[in-house]
Amino acid sequence: MAPLLVAALFYTFTMPKLTLNSTTYTNQAGDTVLDTLLANQVEIPYACQQGSCQSCLIRSPEQAPPEESQKGLKETQRARNFFLACQCHPSEDMALELDSNEQPFVAVNVISITSLNEETIELIIQHPSDFIFHPGQFINLRRQDGIIRSYSIANCKNTDNTLELHVRKLPDGDFSTWASDVLKAGDTIEMQGPFGDCFYIQDDPEQPLLLIGTGTGLAPLAGILQDALAKGHTGPIHLYHGSRDLSGLYRIDELRTLASETSNFHYTPCLSGTSEHGEFKFGRANTEALKDFPELKNHRIYLCGHPSMVKSAQREAYLSGAALHQIFADAFTVNNPNE
Amino acid sequence: MSDSLYEKLGGEAAVDAAVNLFYRKVLADDRINDFFDGVDMESQLAKQKAFLTMAFGGPNNYTGADLRTGHAHLVERGLNDSHFDAVVENLGATLTELGISDELIGEVVAVCEPTRNDILGK
C-alpha cells in the first residue's frame, strides 16, 4: 500500500481526545490542537497560525508533544512539554494545560529561617515528596490572608525534600517583613508551582555559561550553578553577582571557596554604589560581565534580578552575539508598591 | 514555471539566517531603536521573522489592516517615512551581507514598499 494511503487511513481511524479543565474534545483528522480548541469556543490566544508568533503556546504536562509542534521553542520550554497548538497534529490523547496558575496550593512546613545578610533571609520549606522541579524555577507562597509572593528555588532536589528560598526584606514589605519577623520553624505556609523556564538543561556540557544576578537574583543562579555542576558540566561557568553596596551581597565566602575548589567555576562579586569596593569589582554586574565577555556567540546566559538590569542585559547580550533562545531571564518584579 | 522570490532566496532557511542579523542591525540603529524599547525581545524576534517571510514573498497571513493596527501606537509616537526607510535600509544591508544579489534585493524592497502606507497609517 502506498505510504500516503496508509497515512490517510491512519488519520481516519485516529481521533485523539484532548482534555482541558476536565472537558474532553475530539480532535478531528487533520485538525491541529488549535483548530479543535477554537471549534469548541475555547478561549486561547493565537495569531499567525504558522508556528512563528508563539501566541498559542500551551502545555501538555504529562506527555511529550509531537516534536514538530515544539520547533523554535526554548530547550527549557521543550523540557516542560510546552508546544504550539497551531503546529500540533496529535497522534494520541493529550491532557492540556492553558494556565498553570490553576495548579493547586499545598500546605508545607517551614523548616528554618536564617539571616544571609542585613536585608536577606534564607527560608527553608519542606516540599511534598512527589514535587518535581528544576533548580532555578520559582514557586508561589501564599499567606493565610491570601497574599502571594514568588520565590526562586536555590537548591537541587535532596533527600530531606527541602527547598531553599532567598527572601529580601523590603523596607515596607508586608510579606517579607512577616516572613523574617513572624514566620518561624514549624509553621505551615501554602505553596504552588513550580513555574518558569530559567533553569539548567544539559544539552551541551562544554558550553560556556554566564550567570548574572543582582540581589536575591543569586537564588535561581545558585540553583542553576549547583545543578550544572551536579550534572557534570565541564564548560566554564562565570557568575557575576552584583549589588549597590555590601549589604546586598551574600554567600561571598562560600562562593569563593567553591570557585577555588572547582576548576571551571569563576565568581566575580561586584559593587556599583561605592568607590571603596576593596576586594570587589567596581561596577554593575551586567556591565562588568559584558565587558569581560564581548563575544557571546557560543554562550548560554542566565539573567536574574532587577527587571531593568535583566532587560538591558538581555539586549546587550543579544547584540554581543548571543542567540536569543540561549538567554534565560528571570526578572523579579515587585508585586505591589508596598512590597 | 520559474521559482518564486521566496524560493530563489532560499525559503525558510534564508529567513532563519537573516532574522538575527537583521534584528541586531535594527536594535543597534539609533535612528529607530527607541521604538523597540521595552518590547518583549522574543515575541519581537518572532514578529521580525514573520516580517521577513512576508518581505521574501513567502507564505503569510498578514493583511493591510493587521499592519495598520499593529503599528498605530508607533505612529502616535512619531513613526514616519524616515523610519520606514531606515528599516528597509537595514534589510538591504542584511541581504548584502548574506551575499544576495542586488537584483533580488531590489525585488524584496519592492515587496516591502506597498506596506508603507498601512504601516505608517496613511
Coordinates of C-alpha atoms in Angstrom, one line a residue:
Chain A
M1 CA 0.0 0.0 0.0
A2 CA 1.3 3.4 -0.8
P3 CA 2.6 5.2 2.2
L4 CA 0.3 8.2 1.6
L5 CA -2.7 5.9 1.7
V6 CA -1.6 4.3 4.9
A7 CA -1.1 7.7 6.4
A8 CA -4.6 8.7 5.3
L9 CA -6.1 5.6 6.8
F10 CA -4.2 6.2 10.0
Y11 CA -5.6 9.7 10.3
T12 CA -9.1 8.4 9.5
F13 CA -9.1 6.0 12.4
T14 CA -7.2 8.1 14.9
M15 CA -9.2 10.7 16.5
P16 CA -7.4 11.6 19.7
K17 CA -9.1 13.1 22.7
L18 CA -8.0 16.4 24.1
T19 CA -8.7 17.2 27.7
L20 CA -8.6 20.7 29.1
N21 CA -10.0 21.7 32.5
S22 CA -11.8 18.3 32.7
T23 CA -13.7 18.9 29.4
T24 CA -12.8 16.5 26.6
Y25 CA -12.8 17.4 22.9
T26 CA -12.3 15.1 19.9
N27 CA -9.6 16.1 17.6
Q28 CA -10.8 15.5 14.0
A29 CA -8.4 14.0 11.5
G30 CA -6.1 16.6 10.0
D31 CA -7.0 19.3 12.5
T32 CA -4.5 20.9 14.8
V33 CA -5.0 21.3 18.6
L34 CA -5.7 25.0 17.9
D35 CA -8.4 24.1 15.3
T36 CA -10.1 21.8 17.8
L37 CA -10.0 24.3 20.7
L38 CA -11.3 27.2 18.5
A39 CA -14.0 25.0 17.0
N40 CA -15.1 24.3 20.6
Q41 CA -15.1 28.0 21.6
V42 CA -12.2 27.6 24.0
E43 CA -10.5 31.0 24.5
I44 CA -6.9 30.7 23.5
P45 CA -4.6 33.4 22.3
Y46 CA -3.4 32.9 18.7
A47 CA -2.2 34.9 15.7
C48 CA 0.0 33.8 12.8
Q49 CA -1.2 30.1 12.7
Q50 CA 2.1 29.1 11.2
G51 CA 4.3 28.5 14.2
S52 CA 6.2 31.7 14.3
C53 CA 4.4 34.1 16.6
Q54 CA 4.2 31.6 19.5
S55 CA 1.0 33.2 20.8
C56 CA -0.8 29.8 21.1
L57 CA 1.8 28.3 23.4
I58 CA 0.2 25.6 25.5
R59 CA 1.4 22.8 27.7
S60 CA 0.9 19.0 27.9
P61 CA 2.3 18.4 31.4
E62 CA 2.1 14.6 31.3
Q63 CA 3.4 13.5 28.0
A64 CA 5.8 14.8 25.4
P65 CA 4.0 16.6 22.5
P66 CA 4.9 15.9 18.8
E67 CA 8.4 17.2 18.0
E68 CA 7.3 19.4 15.1
S69 CA 5.0 21.4 17.5
Q70 CA 8.0 22.4 19.6
K71 CA 10.0 23.9 16.8
G72 CA 11.5 27.3 17.7
L73 CA 10.8 26.9 21.5
K74 CA 13.5 27.2 24.2
E75 CA 15.1 24.0 25.4
T76 CA 13.6 24.6 28.8
Q77 CA 10.1 25.1 27.4
R78 CA 10.5 21.8 25.4
A79 CA 11.6 20.0 28.6
R80 CA 8.4 21.1 30.3
N81 CA 6.3 19.9 27.3
F82 CA 5.2 23.3 26.0
F83 CA 4.2 23.3 22.4
L84 CA 2.5 25.4 19.7
A85 CA -1.2 24.5 19.4
C86 CA -1.3 25.6 15.8
Q87 CA 1.5 23.2 14.8
C88 CA 0.3 20.2 16.7
H89 CA -1.4 17.3 14.9
P90 CA -1.9 15.0 17.9
S91 CA -1.4 11.3 17.3
E92 CA -2.6 10.2 20.7
D93 CA -4.8 11.6 23.6
M94 CA -3.4 14.6 25.3
A95 CA -4.2 16.4 28.6
L96 CA -3.7 20.1 28.1
E97 CA -2.9 23.0 30.4
L98 CA -3.6 26.5 29.3
D99 CA -2.9 28.5 32.5
S100 CA -0.5 27.0 35.0
N101 CA -1.8 29.3 37.7
E102 CA -4.7 26.9 38.0
Q103 CA -2.3 24.5 39.8
P104 CA -3.5 23.9 43.4
F105 CA -1.8 25.3 46.5
V106 CA -0.5 22.7 49.1
A107 CA 0.3 23.3 52.7
V108 CA 4.0 22.8 53.6
N109 CA 6.2 23.1 56.7
V110 CA 8.7 25.8 57.4
I111 CA 11.9 24.1 58.4
S112 CA 14.2 27.0 59.2
I113 CA 14.7 30.8 58.8
T114 CA 18.2 32.2 58.9
S115 CA 19.8 35.5 58.1
L116 CA 22.0 35.7 55.0
N117 CA 22.8 39.4 55.4
E118 CA 21.2 42.5 56.8
E119 CA 18.5 42.5 54.2
T120 CA 18.1 38.9 53.1
I121 CA 16.9 35.7 54.8
E122 CA 17.1 32.1 53.8
L123 CA 13.8 30.3 54.1
I124 CA 13.8 26.5 54.1
I125 CA 10.5 24.7 53.5
Q126 CA 9.7 21.1 53.0
H127 CA 8.0 20.2 49.7
P128 CA 5.7 17.2 49.1
S129 CA 7.7 14.1 48.2
D130 CA 6.1 14.0 44.7
F131 CA 7.0 17.6 43.9
I132 CA 9.2 17.8 40.8
F133 CA 11.2 20.9 39.9
H134 CA 14.3 22.2 38.2
P135 CA 16.6 24.3 40.4
G136 CA 16.1 28.0 39.3
Q137 CA 12.4 27.7 38.8
F138 CA 10.1 29.6 41.2
I139 CA 7.2 28.8 43.4
N140 CA 4.4 30.9 44.8
L141 CA 3.9 31.2 48.6
R142 CA 0.5 32.2 50.0
R143 CA -0.1 33.6 53.4
Q144 CA -3.3 32.9 55.3
D145 CA -4.8 36.3 54.3
G146 CA -4.3 35.4 50.6
I147 CA -1.1 37.5 49.8
I148 CA 1.0 35.6 47.3
R149 CA 4.7 36.1 46.6
S150 CA 7.1 34.4 44.2
Y151 CA 10.5 33.0 45.2
S152 CA 13.1 31.1 43.2
I153 CA 14.4 27.7 44.2
A154 CA 18.1 27.9 45.1
N155 CA 18.9 24.2 45.6
C156 CA 18.9 20.8 43.9
K157 CA 16.5 18.0 44.9
N158 CA 17.7 16.5 48.2
T159 CA 16.7 13.5 50.4
D160 CA 15.1 15.8 53.0
N161 CA 12.7 17.2 50.3
T162 CA 13.6 20.8 51.2
L163 CA 13.5 23.9 49.1
E164 CA 15.9 26.8 49.8
L165 CA 14.4 30.3 49.1
H166 CA 16.0 33.7 49.5
V167 CA 13.7 36.5 50.7
R168 CA 14.8 40.1 50.5
K169 CA 13.4 42.2 53.3
L170 CA 12.0 45.3 51.6
P171 CA 11.6 48.4 53.8
D172 CA 7.8 48.5 53.7
G173 CA 7.5 44.9 52.5
D174 CA 4.4 43.4 54.1
F175 CA 5.1 39.8 53.2
S176 CA 8.9 39.9 53.5
T177 CA 8.8 41.6 56.9
W178 CA 6.3 39.0 58.1
A179 CA 8.5 36.1 56.7
S180 CA 11.5 37.4 58.6
D181 CA 9.9 38.6 61.8
V182 CA 6.8 36.5 62.4
L183 CA 7.1 33.2 60.5
K184 CA 9.1 30.5 62.3
A185 CA 10.2 26.9 62.1
G186 CA 7.3 24.5 62.4
D187 CA 4.7 26.9 60.9
T188 CA 2.9 26.0 57.8
I189 CA 2.5 28.0 54.6
E190 CA 0.9 27.3 51.3
M191 CA 3.0 26.6 48.2
Q192 CA 2.1 26.4 44.4
G193 CA 4.4 25.6 41.5
P194 CA 6.9 25.2 40.1
F195 CA 6.9 27.8 37.4
G196 CA 9.4 29.4 35.0
D197 CA 11.8 28.4 32.2
C198 CA 15.0 29.7 33.7
F199 CA 16.9 26.6 34.6
Y200 CA 19.8 24.4 33.5
I201 CA 19.5 21.9 30.6
Q202 CA 22.3 19.6 29.9
D203 CA 22.3 19.6 26.1
D204 CA 25.9 20.8 25.7
P205 CA 28.1 20.1 28.8
E206 CA 31.0 22.1 27.3
Q207 CA 29.1 25.3 26.6
P208 CA 30.4 28.3 28.4
L209 CA 27.7 29.6 30.9
L210 CA 27.5 33.2 32.0
L211 CA 25.4 33.8 35.1
I212 CA 24.5 37.4 36.0
G213 CA 22.4 38.4 39.0
T214 CA 21.6 41.3 41.3
G215 CA 20.4 40.9 44.9
T216 CA 18.4 37.8 45.5
G217 CA 18.8 37.0 41.8
L218 CA 21.6 34.9 43.3
A219 CA 18.9 32.3 44.4
P220 CA 18.0 30.9 41.0
L221 CA 21.6 31.3 39.8
A222 CA 22.8 29.3 42.9
G223 CA 20.3 26.6 41.9
I224 CA 21.4 26.6 38.3
L225 CA 25.0 26.5 39.3
Q226 CA 24.6 23.5 41.6
D227 CA 22.5 21.7 39.1
A228 CA 25.1 22.3 36.3
L229 CA 28.0 21.1 38.5
A230 CA 26.0 18.1 39.8
K231 CA 25.2 17.1 36.2
G232 CA 28.9 17.3 35.3
H233 CA 29.0 20.5 33.3
T234 CA 32.6 20.9 32.1
G235 CA 32.5 24.2 30.2
P236 CA 33.5 27.4 32.1
I237 CA 30.8 28.8 34.4
H238 CA 31.2 32.5 35.3
L239 CA 29.0 34.0 38.0
Y240 CA 28.7 37.8 38.4
H241 CA 26.7 38.8 41.5
G242 CA 26.1 42.5 42.0
S243 CA 24.7 45.0 44.4
R244 CA 24.9 48.6 45.1
D245 CA 26.7 48.1 48.4
L246 CA 28.0 45.2 50.5
S247 CA 24.6 44.7 52.3
G248 CA 23.1 43.3 49.1
L249 CA 25.8 40.5 48.6
Y250 CA 25.8 37.2 50.5
R251 CA 27.4 33.8 50.4
I252 CA 30.6 35.5 49.4
D253 CA 32.9 33.2 51.3
E254 CA 31.1 30.0 50.3
L255 CA 31.2 31.0 46.6
R256 CA 34.9 32.0 46.8
T257 CA 35.7 28.6 48.4
L258 CA 33.7 26.8 45.7
A259 CA 35.5 28.7 43.0
S260 CA 38.9 27.8 44.4
E261 CA 37.9 24.2 44.6
T262 CA 36.2 23.9 41.2
S263 CA 38.4 24.5 38.2
N264 CA 35.6 25.5 35.7
F265 CA 33.7 27.9 38.1
H266 CA 34.6 31.5 38.4
Y267 CA 33.0 34.0 40.8
T268 CA 33.0 37.8 40.5
P269 CA 31.2 39.8 43.2
C270 CA 30.5 43.4 42.1
L271 CA 29.6 46.6 44.0
S272 CA 28.3 49.5 42.0
G273 CA 27.5 52.1 44.6
T274 CA 30.7 52.7 46.4
S275 CA 34.2 53.6 45.3
E276 CA 35.5 51.8 48.3
H277 CA 35.0 48.5 46.7
G278 CA 38.1 46.9 48.2
E279 CA 38.3 43.2 47.1
F280 CA 35.2 43.5 44.9
K281 CA 34.9 44.5 41.3
F282 CA 33.7 48.1 41.0
G283 CA 30.6 48.4 38.7
R284 CA 27.3 46.8 37.8
A285 CA 27.4 43.1 37.5
N286 CA 25.8 43.1 34.0
T287 CA 28.1 45.9 32.7
E288 CA 31.2 44.2 34.0
A289 CA 30.3 40.8 32.8
L290 CA 29.5 42.0 29.3
K291 CA 32.8 44.0 29.3
D292 CA 34.7 40.8 30.2
F293 CA 32.8 38.8 27.6
P294 CA 32.4 40.9 24.4
E295 CA 31.8 37.9 22.2
L296 CA 28.9 35.7 23.4
K297 CA 28.1 33.8 20.2
N298 CA 28.5 30.4 21.8
H299 CA 27.4 31.2 25.4
R300 CA 24.3 30.4 27.3
I301 CA 23.4 33.3 29.6
Y302 CA 21.2 33.4 32.7
L303 CA 20.0 36.8 33.9
C304 CA 18.2 37.1 37.3
G305 CA 17.2 40.0 39.4
H306 CA 16.1 43.6 38.9
P307 CA 13.9 43.9 35.8
S308 CA 15.8 46.9 34.3
M309 CA 19.1 45.0 34.7
V310 CA 17.6 41.9 33.1
K311 CA 16.1 43.8 30.2
S312 CA 19.2 45.8 29.3
A313 CA 21.5 42.8 29.8
Q314 CA 19.3 40.7 27.5
R315 CA 19.6 43.3 24.8
E316 CA 23.3 43.8 25.3
A317 CA 24.0 40.1 25.3
Y318 CA 22.0 39.6 22.1
L319 CA 23.9 42.5 20.4
S320 CA 27.1 40.8 21.6
G321 CA 26.2 37.8 19.5
A322 CA 24.2 35.5 21.9
A323 CA 21.3 33.7 20.4
L324 CA 18.1 34.9 21.9
H325 CA 17.0 31.4 22.8
Q326 CA 20.2 31.0 24.7
I327 CA 19.4 33.9 27.0
F328 CA 17.3 32.8 30.0
A329 CA 15.9 35.6 32.0
D330 CA 14.1 35.8 35.3
A331 CA 13.0 39.4 36.1
F332 CA 12.0 39.9 39.7
T333 CA 9.0 42.3 39.6
V334 CA 7.9 43.8 42.8
N335 CA 4.3 42.7 43.4
N336 CA 2.8 45.9 44.7
P337 CA 4.1 49.4 45.7
N338 CA 4.3 48.4 49.3
E339 CA 6.1 45.2 48.9
Chain B
M1 CA 7.4 27.6 -14.1
S2 CA 10.1 29.9 -12.6
D3 CA 10.9 29.8 -8.9
S4 CA 9.2 32.4 -6.7
L5 CA 11.2 35.1 -5.0
Y6 CA 10.9 33.1 -1.7
E7 CA 12.3 30.0 -3.3
K8 CA 15.1 32.0 -5.0
L9 CA 16.2 33.5 -1.7
G10 CA 16.3 30.1 -0.1
G11 CA 12.9 29.9 1.7
E12 CA 12.6 29.4 5.5
A13 CA 16.3 28.6 5.9
A14 CA 17.1 32.0 4.4
V15 CA 14.7 33.7 6.8
D16 CA 16.3 31.9 9.7
A17 CA 19.8 33.0 8.5
A18 CA 18.6 36.6 8.1
V19 CA 16.4 37.3 11.1
N20 CA 19.1 37.6 13.8
L21 CA 21.4 39.6 11.6
F22 CA 18.5 41.9 10.7
Y23 CA 17.1 42.3 14.2
R24 CA 20.6 43.1 15.6
K25 CA 21.1 45.8 13.0
V26 CA 17.7 47.3 13.9
L27 CA 18.4 47.3 17.6
A28 CA 21.8 48.9 17.0
D29 CA 20.4 51.7 14.8
D30 CA 19.9 54.8 16.8
R31 CA 17.5 56.2 14.2
I32 CA 14.9 53.6 15.1
N33 CA 15.8 51.6 18.2
D34 CA 13.8 53.8 20.5
F35 CA 10.7 52.3 19.1
F36 CA 11.9 48.9 20.4
D37 CA 12.5 49.9 24.0
G38 CA 10.6 47.8 26.5
V39 CA 9.3 45.3 24.0
D40 CA 9.5 41.6 24.7
M41 CA 12.5 40.6 22.6
E42 CA 11.4 37.0 22.0
S43 CA 8.0 37.9 20.6
Q44 CA 9.6 40.7 18.7
L45 CA 12.0 38.3 17.1
A46 CA 9.1 36.1 16.1
K47 CA 7.4 39.2 14.5
Q48 CA 10.6 40.1 12.7
K49 CA 10.6 36.5 11.3
A50 CA 7.1 36.9 10.1
F51 CA 8.0 40.3 8.5
L52 CA 11.0 38.8 6.7
T53 CA 8.9 35.9 5.5
M54 CA 6.5 38.4 4.0
A55 CA 9.3 40.6 2.6
F56 CA 10.8 37.5 0.9
G57 CA 7.5 36.8 -0.8
G58 CA 6.8 33.8 1.4
P59 CA 3.5 32.5 3.0
N60 CA 2.0 34.9 5.4
N61 CA -1.4 35.7 6.9
Y62 CA -0.8 39.4 7.4
T63 CA -3.4 41.9 6.0
G64 CA -3.1 45.6 5.5
A65 CA -5.5 46.1 8.4
D66 CA -3.2 44.0 10.7
L67 CA -0.2 46.2 9.8
R68 CA -2.2 49.3 10.3
T69 CA -3.5 48.4 13.8
G70 CA -0.2 46.8 14.8
H71 CA 1.8 50.0 14.2
A72 CA -0.8 52.6 15.2
H73 CA 0.8 53.1 18.7
L74 CA 4.1 53.7 17.0
V75 CA 2.7 56.2 14.5
E76 CA 1.4 58.1 17.6
R77 CA 4.9 58.1 18.9
G78 CA 6.2 59.7 15.6
L79 CA 6.8 56.7 13.3
N80 CA 7.3 58.2 9.8
D81 CA 8.8 57.7 6.3
S82 CA 12.4 58.2 7.5
H83 CA 12.0 55.2 10.0
F84 CA 10.4 53.0 7.3
D85 CA 13.3 53.8 5.0
A86 CA 15.8 53.0 7.8
V87 CA 14.2 49.6 8.3
V88 CA 14.3 48.8 4.6
E89 CA 18.0 50.0 4.5
N90 CA 18.8 47.6 7.4
L91 CA 17.1 44.8 5.5
G92 CA 19.1 45.6 2.4
A93 CA 22.3 45.6 4.3
T94 CA 21.4 42.3 5.9
L95 CA 20.8 40.7 2.5
T96 CA 24.0 42.1 1.1
E97 CA 25.9 40.6 4.0
L98 CA 24.3 37.2 3.2
G99 CA 25.6 37.5 -0.4
I100 CA 22.2 38.1 -2.0
S101 CA 22.3 39.8 -5.5
D102 CA 21.3 43.4 -5.9
E103 CA 18.6 42.3 -8.3
L104 CA 16.9 40.1 -5.7
I105 CA 17.3 42.7 -3.0
G106 CA 15.5 45.1 -5.3
E107 CA 12.7 42.6 -5.5
V108 CA 12.5 42.3 -1.7
V109 CA 12.4 46.1 -1.4
A110 CA 9.6 46.1 -4.0
V111 CA 7.6 43.7 -1.9
C112 CA 8.0 45.9 1.2
E113 CA 7.1 49.2 -0.5
P114 CA 3.3 48.6 -0.8
T115 CA 3.1 48.1 3.0
R116 CA 4.5 51.6 3.7
N117 CA 1.1 53.3 3.8
D118 CA -0.5 50.7 6.0
I119 CA 2.4 50.7 8.5
L120 CA 2.5 54.5 8.6
G121 CA -1.3 54.7 8.9
K122 CA -1.6 56.9 5.8

